[in-house]
Coordinates of C-alpha atoms in Angstrom, one line a residue:
M24 CA -9.3 -16.1 -18.3
R25 CA -11.6 -19.1 -18.7
P26 CA -11.4 -20.0 -15.0
L27 CA -12.7 -16.5 -14.1
A28 CA -15.7 -16.9 -16.4
A29 CA -16.4 -20.3 -14.9
L30 CA -16.4 -18.9 -11.4
F31 CA -19.0 -16.2 -12.3
A32 CA -21.1 -19.0 -13.8
V33 CA -21.0 -20.9 -10.5
G34 CA -22.0 -17.8 -8.6
L35 CA -25.0 -17.3 -10.9
I36 CA -26.1 -20.8 -10.5
C37 CA -25.7 -20.7 -6.7
A38 CA -27.5 -17.4 -6.2
A39 CA -30.9 -17.6 -4.6
P40 CA -33.6 -15.4 -6.1
A41 CA -34.5 -12.3 -4.2
A42 CA -36.3 -9.0 -4.9
R43 CA -33.4 -6.7 -4.3
A44 CA -29.7 -6.8 -4.8
D45 CA -27.3 -5.8 -2.0
D46 CA -24.7 -3.1 -2.2
P47 CA -21.8 -4.3 -4.4
G48 CA -19.3 -2.1 -2.6
S49 CA -16.8 0.4 -3.8
F50 CA -13.0 0.5 -4.2
T51 CA -10.8 3.4 -3.3
L52 CA -7.1 4.1 -3.7
D53 CA -7.1 6.0 -0.3
D54 CA -5.2 3.4 1.7
A55 CA -2.9 2.4 -1.2
W56 CA -1.9 6.1 -1.6
E57 CA -1.3 6.4 2.2
G58 CA 0.7 3.1 1.9
H59 CA 3.1 4.8 -0.5
W60 CA 3.7 7.6 2.0
R61 CA 4.1 5.2 4.9
R62 CA 6.9 3.5 2.9
I63 CA 8.5 6.9 2.6
F64 CA 8.0 7.9 6.2
D65 CA 9.3 4.6 7.6
R66 CA 12.8 4.2 6.2
R67 CA 13.6 1.6 8.9
G68 CA 10.8 -0.6 7.4
R69 CA 12.8 -0.9 4.1
A70 CA 15.4 -3.6 3.6
D71 CA 18.2 -1.0 3.5
S72 CA 17.3 2.0 5.6
N73 CA 20.1 4.0 4.0
G74 CA 19.2 2.9 0.5
P75 CA 16.7 3.9 -2.2
L76 CA 13.0 4.3 -1.6
L77 CA 11.7 1.3 -3.7
Q78 CA 14.7 -1.0 -3.7
H79 CA 13.7 -3.0 -6.8
L80 CA 17.2 -4.2 -7.6
G81 CA 17.4 -6.5 -4.6
P82 CA 16.8 -10.3 -4.9
Y83 CA 13.6 -11.1 -6.6
Q84 CA 10.8 -12.9 -4.7
Y85 CA 9.8 -16.4 -5.5
P86 CA 7.2 -16.8 -8.3
E87 CA 4.1 -17.2 -6.2
Y88 CA 4.9 -14.5 -3.6
E89 CA 2.4 -12.0 -4.9
M90 CA -0.3 -14.6 -5.1
D91 CA 0.4 -15.7 -1.5
L92 CA -0.1 -12.1 -0.3
A93 CA -3.3 -11.7 -2.3
A94 CA -4.8 -15.0 -1.1
S95 CA -5.8 -13.4 2.2
G96 CA -5.9 -9.9 0.9
F97 CA -8.6 -7.4 1.8
L98 CA -11.6 -7.4 -0.5
L99 CA -11.7 -4.5 -3.0
A100 CA -15.4 -4.0 -2.3
D101 CA -14.7 -3.2 1.4
E102 CA -12.0 -0.6 0.7
A103 CA -14.2 2.5 0.6
K104 CA -16.0 1.5 3.8
F105 CA -12.7 1.0 5.6
A106 CA -11.3 4.3 4.4
A107 CA -14.4 6.2 5.6
A108 CA -14.6 4.6 9.0
P109 CA -12.9 6.8 11.7
A110 CA -12.5 3.8 14.0
S111 CA -12.0 0.3 12.6
A112 CA -9.4 -2.5 12.4
R113 CA -8.4 -5.2 10.0
L114 CA -5.9 -8.0 9.8
R115 CA -4.6 -10.4 7.2
V116 CA -2.3 -13.4 7.8
Q117 CA -1.0 -15.8 5.2
S118 CA 1.3 -18.8 5.4
I119 CA 4.1 -18.3 2.8
N120 CA 6.3 -21.3 3.7
E121 CA 6.8 -23.9 6.4
F122 CA 8.1 -21.4 8.9
T123 CA 6.9 -18.0 7.9
L124 CA 3.7 -15.9 8.1
A125 CA 3.1 -12.7 6.1
E126 CA 0.9 -10.3 8.2
E127 CA -0.6 -6.9 7.9
T128 CA -2.5 -5.1 10.7
Q129 CA -4.3 -1.8 10.6
L130 CA -5.8 -0.3 13.8
R131 CA -7.6 3.0 14.1
A132 CA -9.1 4.8 17.1
R133 CA -10.5 8.3 17.2
A134 CA -12.1 10.5 19.9
G135 CA -13.8 13.9 19.4
F136 CA -13.6 17.0 21.5
G137 CA -15.2 20.4 21.2
E138 CA -17.6 21.0 18.3
A139 CA -15.5 19.4 15.6
G140 CA -12.1 18.7 17.0
F141 CA -10.6 15.2 17.2
A142 CA -7.6 13.2 18.3
A143 CA -6.7 9.9 16.6
L144 CA -4.2 7.1 16.8
R145 CA -3.4 4.7 14.0
L146 CA -1.2 1.6 13.8
D147 CA 0.0 0.3 10.5
R148 CA 2.1 -2.9 10.7
R149 CA 3.3 -5.0 7.8
S150 CA 5.6 -8.0 8.1
D151 CA 6.6 -10.0 5.0
R152 CA 9.6 -10.7 2.9
A153 CA 9.8 -7.1 1.5
F154 CA 8.6 -5.0 4.5
Q155 CA 9.2 -5.1 8.2
S156 CA 7.4 -1.9 9.2
T157 CA 5.5 -0.8 12.3
L158 CA 4.3 2.8 12.1
V159 CA 2.3 4.6 14.7
T160 CA 0.5 7.9 13.9
F161 CA -0.8 10.4 16.3
S162 CA -3.2 13.0 14.8
L163 CA -4.9 16.1 15.9
G164 CA -7.4 17.8 13.7
H165 CA -10.6 19.8 13.2
D166 CA -13.3 18.9 10.7
A167 CA -15.1 22.2 10.4
I168 CA -12.9 25.3 10.6
A169 CA -14.9 28.4 11.4
G170 CA -18.1 26.4 10.6
L171 CA -17.0 26.0 7.0
P172 CA -16.5 22.6 5.2
L173 CA -12.7 23.0 5.7
F174 CA -10.6 20.6 7.7
V175 CA -7.0 20.3 9.0
R176 CA -5.0 17.4 10.4
L177 CA -1.5 17.3 11.8
D178 CA 0.1 13.8 12.0
F179 CA 3.2 12.9 14.0
F180 CA 5.0 9.7 13.4
P181 CA 7.1 9.0 16.6
R182 CA 10.1 6.6 16.1
W183 CA 12.7 5.1 18.4
E184 CA 15.3 7.1 16.5
K185 CA 14.3 10.8 16.6
E186 CA 16.0 11.3 13.2
D187 CA 13.4 9.0 11.6
S188 CA 10.4 10.8 13.1
D189 CA 8.2 12.7 10.6
L190 CA 5.5 15.4 10.5
N191 CA 2.6 15.5 8.1
L192 CA 0.1 18.4 7.6
V193 CA -3.1 17.9 5.7
V194 CA -5.6 20.7 4.9
G195 CA -8.6 20.4 2.7
A196 CA -12.3 20.9 1.9
R197 CA -15.1 18.4 1.5
H198 CA -18.7 18.7 0.3
A199 CA -21.2 15.9 0.1
D200 CA -22.3 16.9 -3.5
W201 CA -18.8 17.5 -4.9
G202 CA -16.2 15.5 -3.0
E203 CA -13.0 16.2 -1.2
V204 CA -9.7 17.9 -2.0
R205 CA -6.6 17.7 0.2
L206 CA -3.2 19.3 0.2
R207 CA -0.4 17.6 2.0
L208 CA 2.9 19.0 3.3
A209 CA 5.3 16.5 4.9
A210 CA 8.5 17.2 6.8
L211 CA 10.7 14.1 6.4
D212 CA 13.2 13.5 9.2
P213 CA 12.9 17.2 10.4
F214 CA 14.6 16.6 13.7
I215 CA 18.0 15.5 12.4
D216 CA 19.8 18.9 12.7
A217 CA 18.2 19.6 16.1
S218 CA 19.2 16.3 17.5
Y219 CA 22.9 16.5 16.4
A220 CA 23.1 20.2 17.4
L221 CA 21.9 19.3 20.9
A222 CA 24.4 16.4 21.1
E223 CA 27.3 18.6 20.0
G224 CA 26.2 21.3 22.4
R225 CA 26.5 18.8 25.2
D226 CA 30.0 17.8 23.9
L227 CA 29.0 14.2 23.3
E228 CA 31.5 12.1 21.3
L229 CA 29.8 10.9 18.2
S230 CA 31.2 8.5 15.7
E231 CA 28.8 9.8 13.0
H232 CA 27.3 13.2 12.3
L233 CA 24.3 14.0 10.0
D234 CA 23.8 17.3 8.4
Q235 CA 20.7 18.3 6.4
Q236 CA 21.7 20.4 3.4
G237 CA 18.3 21.0 2.0
A238 CA 14.7 21.2 3.1
P239 CA 13.4 17.6 3.6
L240 CA 9.9 18.3 2.4
A241 CA 7.2 16.4 0.4
L242 CA 4.1 17.9 -1.3
A243 CA 0.9 16.3 -2.6
I244 CA -2.5 17.1 -3.8
E245 CA -5.3 14.6 -3.5
L246 CA -8.8 14.7 -5.0
Q247 CA -11.8 12.4 -4.5
S248 CA -15.0 13.3 -6.3
A249 CA -18.6 12.5 -5.4
R250 CA -20.5 10.3 -7.8
F251 CA -21.9 12.1 -10.9
F252 CA -24.2 10.1 -13.2
G253 CA -22.9 6.9 -11.6
V254 CA -19.2 7.9 -12.1
R255 CA -16.7 8.9 -9.5
F256 CA -12.9 9.5 -9.8
E257 CA -9.8 10.0 -7.7
L258 CA -6.6 11.8 -8.6
Y259 CA -3.4 12.0 -6.6
G260 CA -0.1 13.6 -7.2
G261 CA 3.0 14.0 -5.0
R262 CA 6.6 15.1 -5.0
V263 CA 9.4 14.2 -2.6
L264 CA 11.8 17.1 -2.9
S265 CA 15.6 16.7 -3.3
A266 CA 17.3 17.3 0.1
P267 CA 20.9 16.2 0.3
L268 CA 22.1 14.8 3.6
R269 CA 25.8 14.8 4.5
V270 CA 27.1 12.0 6.7
W271 CA 30.6 12.6 8.1
H272 CA 32.8 10.7 10.6
P273 CA 35.3 12.6 12.7
E274 CA 37.6 9.6 13.2
S275 CA 37.4 8.2 9.6
P276 CA 36.8 11.0 7.1
D277 CA 37.4 8.5 4.2
E278 CA 33.9 7.1 5.0
D279 CA 32.2 10.5 4.6
F280 CA 29.5 10.7 1.9
R281 CA 26.4 12.7 0.7
R282 CA 23.1 11.0 0.2
D283 CA 20.0 12.3 -1.7
R284 CA 16.5 11.0 -2.4
S285 CA 13.7 12.3 -4.5
A286 CA 10.5 10.9 -6.0
W287 CA 7.4 11.6 -8.1
L288 CA 4.1 9.9 -7.1
G289 CA 0.8 9.7 -8.9
A290 CA -2.4 7.7 -8.9
G291 CA -5.8 7.8 -10.4
L292 CA -9.1 5.9 -10.3
V293 CA -12.4 6.0 -12.3
E294 CA -15.3 4.0 -11.0
W295 CA -18.8 3.5 -12.4
R296 CA -22.0 2.2 -10.7
P297 CA -25.5 2.9 -12.0
A298 CA -27.9 4.3 -9.4
E299 CA -28.7 1.6 -6.9
G300 CA -27.3 -0.9 -9.4
P301 CA -25.9 -4.3 -8.4
V302 CA -22.5 -3.8 -10.2
T303 CA -19.5 -1.6 -9.7
A304 CA -16.7 -1.4 -12.3
G305 CA -13.5 0.6 -12.3
I306 CA -9.9 1.0 -13.3
S307 CA -7.0 2.4 -11.3
V308 CA -3.3 3.3 -11.8
E309 CA -0.5 3.9 -9.4
A310 CA 3.0 5.1 -10.4
I311 CA 6.2 6.1 -8.6
R312 CA 9.5 7.3 -10.0
A313 CA 12.3 7.6 -7.5
Q314 CA 15.9 8.7 -7.6
F315 CA 18.7 8.0 -5.1
S316 CA 22.4 9.0 -5.1
R317 CA 25.3 8.4 -2.9
E318 CA 28.6 10.3 -3.4
G319 CA 31.7 9.7 -1.3
D320 CA 33.9 12.6 -0.3
A321 CA 37.1 10.6 -0.7
D322 CA 36.5 7.7 -3.0
P323 CA 34.4 8.4 -6.1
T324 CA 34.5 4.7 -7.1
R325 CA 32.0 4.1 -4.4
D326 CA 29.5 6.5 -5.8
V327 CA 26.2 5.1 -6.8
A328 CA 23.0 6.4 -8.5
V329 CA 19.8 4.4 -8.6
D330 CA 16.7 5.2 -10.7
E331 CA 13.6 3.2 -10.0
A332 CA 10.1 3.1 -11.4
S333 CA 6.9 1.2 -10.2
T334 CA 3.6 1.1 -12.0
R335 CA 0.4 -0.8 -11.0
A336 CA -2.7 -0.9 -13.2
R337 CA -5.9 -2.6 -12.1
G338 CA -9.3 -3.3 -13.6
Y339 CA -12.1 -4.7 -11.4
V340 CA -15.8 -5.6 -11.3
L341 CA -17.8 -5.9 -8.1
A342 CA -21.3 -7.5 -8.1
A343 CA -24.0 -8.2 -5.6
L344 CA -26.4 -10.8 -7.1
P345 CA -30.0 -11.1 -6.0
G346 CA -29.7 -13.2 -2.9
P347 CA -26.7 -13.8 -0.6
V348 CA -23.9 -13.8 -3.2
R349 CA -21.2 -11.3 -3.9
L350 CA -18.7 -11.5 -6.7
E351 CA -15.4 -9.8 -7.2
A352 CA -13.1 -10.1 -10.2
A353 CA -9.9 -8.1 -10.9
V354 CA -6.9 -8.1 -13.2
Q355 CA -3.7 -6.3 -12.1
R356 CA -0.5 -5.6 -13.9
T357 CA 2.6 -4.5 -11.9
V358 CA 5.8 -3.4 -13.5
E359 CA 8.9 -2.7 -11.3
E360 CA 12.1 -1.5 -12.9
G361 CA 15.5 -0.3 -11.6
W362 CA 18.7 1.1 -13.1
L363 CA 22.0 1.3 -11.2
D364 CA 25.2 3.3 -11.9
N365 CA 28.0 2.5 -9.5
T366 CA 30.4 5.1 -11.0
I367 CA 29.6 8.1 -13.1
G368 CA 28.9 7.0 -16.7
A369 CA 29.3 3.2 -16.0
K370 CA 26.2 1.1 -16.1
A371 CA 26.4 -1.5 -13.4
G372 CA 23.0 -3.2 -13.5
E373 CA 19.4 -3.1 -14.4
G374 CA 16.4 -5.3 -13.7
G375 CA 12.7 -5.5 -14.2
D376 CA 9.8 -7.5 -12.9
V377 CA 6.5 -7.6 -14.9
R378 CA 3.6 -9.4 -13.1
W379 CA 0.0 -10.1 -14.0
L380 CA -2.4 -11.2 -11.2
S381 CA -5.9 -12.3 -12.1
S382 CA -8.5 -13.3 -9.5
A383 CA -12.2 -14.0 -9.1
R384 CA -14.0 -14.6 -5.8
A385 CA -17.5 -15.6 -4.9
I386 CA -18.8 -15.1 -1.4
W387 CA -22.0 -17.0 -0.6
M388 CA -23.8 -16.4 2.7
P389 CA -26.8 -18.8 2.9
S390 CA -27.2 -17.8 6.6
T391 CA -26.6 -14.7 8.6
V392 CA -23.6 -16.3 10.3
V393 CA -21.8 -18.9 8.1
G394 CA -20.9 -18.8 4.5
L395 CA -18.4 -19.9 1.9
E396 CA -15.8 -18.0 -0.2
V397 CA -14.4 -19.7 -3.3
G398 CA -11.8 -18.1 -5.5
L399 CA -9.5 -18.7 -8.5
M400 CA -6.2 -17.0 -9.0
R401 CA -3.7 -16.9 -11.8
S402 CA -0.2 -15.3 -11.7
D403 CA 1.9 -14.6 -14.8
R404 CA 5.4 -13.3 -14.4
L405 CA 8.3 -12.1 -16.6
L406 CA 11.7 -11.3 -15.0
I407 CA 14.0 -9.1 -17.0
G408 CA 17.6 -9.1 -16.1
P409 CA 20.8 -8.2 -18.0
P410 CA 20.6 -8.3 -21.8
G411 CA 19.5 -11.7 -23.0
E412 CA 18.4 -13.0 -19.5
R413 CA 14.6 -13.5 -19.2
E414 CA 12.6 -15.8 -17.0
G415 CA 8.8 -16.2 -16.7
G416 CA 6.0 -18.6 -15.9
S417 CA 2.4 -19.0 -14.8
D418 CA 0.8 -20.3 -11.6
H419 CA -2.8 -21.2 -10.7
R420 CA -4.6 -21.6 -7.4
L421 CA -8.0 -22.5 -6.1
L422 CA -9.1 -20.8 -2.8
T423 CA -11.6 -22.4 -0.4
R424 CA -12.5 -20.3 2.7
C425 CA -15.1 -20.3 5.4
A426 CA -16.8 -16.9 6.0
L427 CA -18.2 -15.9 9.4
Q428 CA -20.3 -12.8 10.1
L429 CA -20.4 -12.5 13.9
G430 CA -22.9 -9.7 14.1
P431 CA -22.7 -6.4 12.2
K432 CA -19.2 -5.5 13.3
V433 CA -17.1 -8.7 13.0
H434 CA -16.3 -10.5 9.7
I435 CA -13.8 -13.3 9.5
T436 CA -12.7 -15.5 6.6
F437 CA -10.2 -18.3 6.8
G438 CA -9.2 -21.3 4.7
I439 CA -6.6 -22.8 2.4
G440 CA -5.4 -22.7 -1.2
W441 CA -5.0 -25.6 -3.6
D442 CA -2.3 -25.7 -6.3
L443 CA -3.8 -26.3 -9.7
D444 CA -0.4 -26.9 -11.4
P445 CA 1.6 -30.1 -11.4
S446 CA 3.4 -30.3 -8.1
D447 CA 4.3 -32.7 -5.2
G448 CA 1.3 -31.7 -3.2
R449 CA -2.0 -29.8 -3.7
Y450 CA -2.0 -27.9 -0.4
D451 CA -0.8 -24.3 -1.2
G452 CA -0.9 -22.4 2.1
G453 CA -3.6 -21.1 4.4
G454 CA -4.6 -17.8 5.8
L455 CA -7.1 -15.6 7.7
T456 CA -8.6 -12.2 7.1
L457 CA -10.4 -10.2 9.9
R458 CA -12.4 -7.0 9.7
L459 CA -13.8 -5.1 12.6
N460 CA -16.2 -2.2 12.1
D461 CA -17.1 0.3 14.8

């Protein structure tokens, strides 16, 4: 952790004296929580669209993969502003090897009608080694039902395949002095039975039929408090209900099977900032436990059951020093585990990936247009495979990036990373981050 302390010292030395500190910013789990649901909604975005939700038991990524994604990641201090903006956009792009770019894009547009009605479009695209997802959301809602602080929103996720389209209903209440509470009811792949019933009614010859044998629903409650005595908190809890799906083939019944998925999701955040103070500090936790099963009608040796768990804990400090300097430091621990049974009672495989990611950044804006961002990152990793097999290591990186503030609505940072470990070359990839505020 010595490099992180050194970076803070550099920021203190570079800071120009001023009478007032700027806003240090605030973090929220809002987009991370929505990201977990997007992974559930977009099954085609996963490596195996017919497989488990998390898919931790696939090939592990290379050691610096998480560090590569974080190098051009969105700043924690800007998360709350982005979540609160009805119309905004952001993009991050990072080179991860000689031929590949990892990219994430989020676009939001919203138009009001009537007294408090609105229509909105949202695009969430992520393209990297673990995800290939493009999800469009069309929303209709009302922000003040009957003049009360109650709101409702209906989301539709259209997909090329009707069976992968989803619906999401959110109702809630918000109050400036207390915060916001939301209830979510999602219908996952609700058009499967209707699509196949229509095809069968038209006497279409299908090589595969799908039959929902349960209600494909998910539920969640989401709470975001206002700030009390400098402290605010967020709590999220969700459940993907078990809903077996039968897949049968008229010409090859030996390939028929039943598939089922279910999951528990939870997250929480506590953040503290003294009134008008220059520092924000917080901790957050996200956790998912998912189950998947596949049972063949004819060949039980092909049965499989997968149990997966993912936990991410984070501690962070955001600071705005007197003058044009912002600091951001975070420590994050991610644990991914998976257990696989390929026949009833026979353990076939298990795996785990434990990762620590520490980072510190200083953003110095000596002018209103051009500035400098400098960062240090450290990644520690332990892979856990079959009994007796473990592999781990540490990696370090220096970030140097140019920061551009093109008016109040356009912020761009771009630059390269430098490998601080013994290697054939110091260059360690480049990237760009863009944020547009309406």
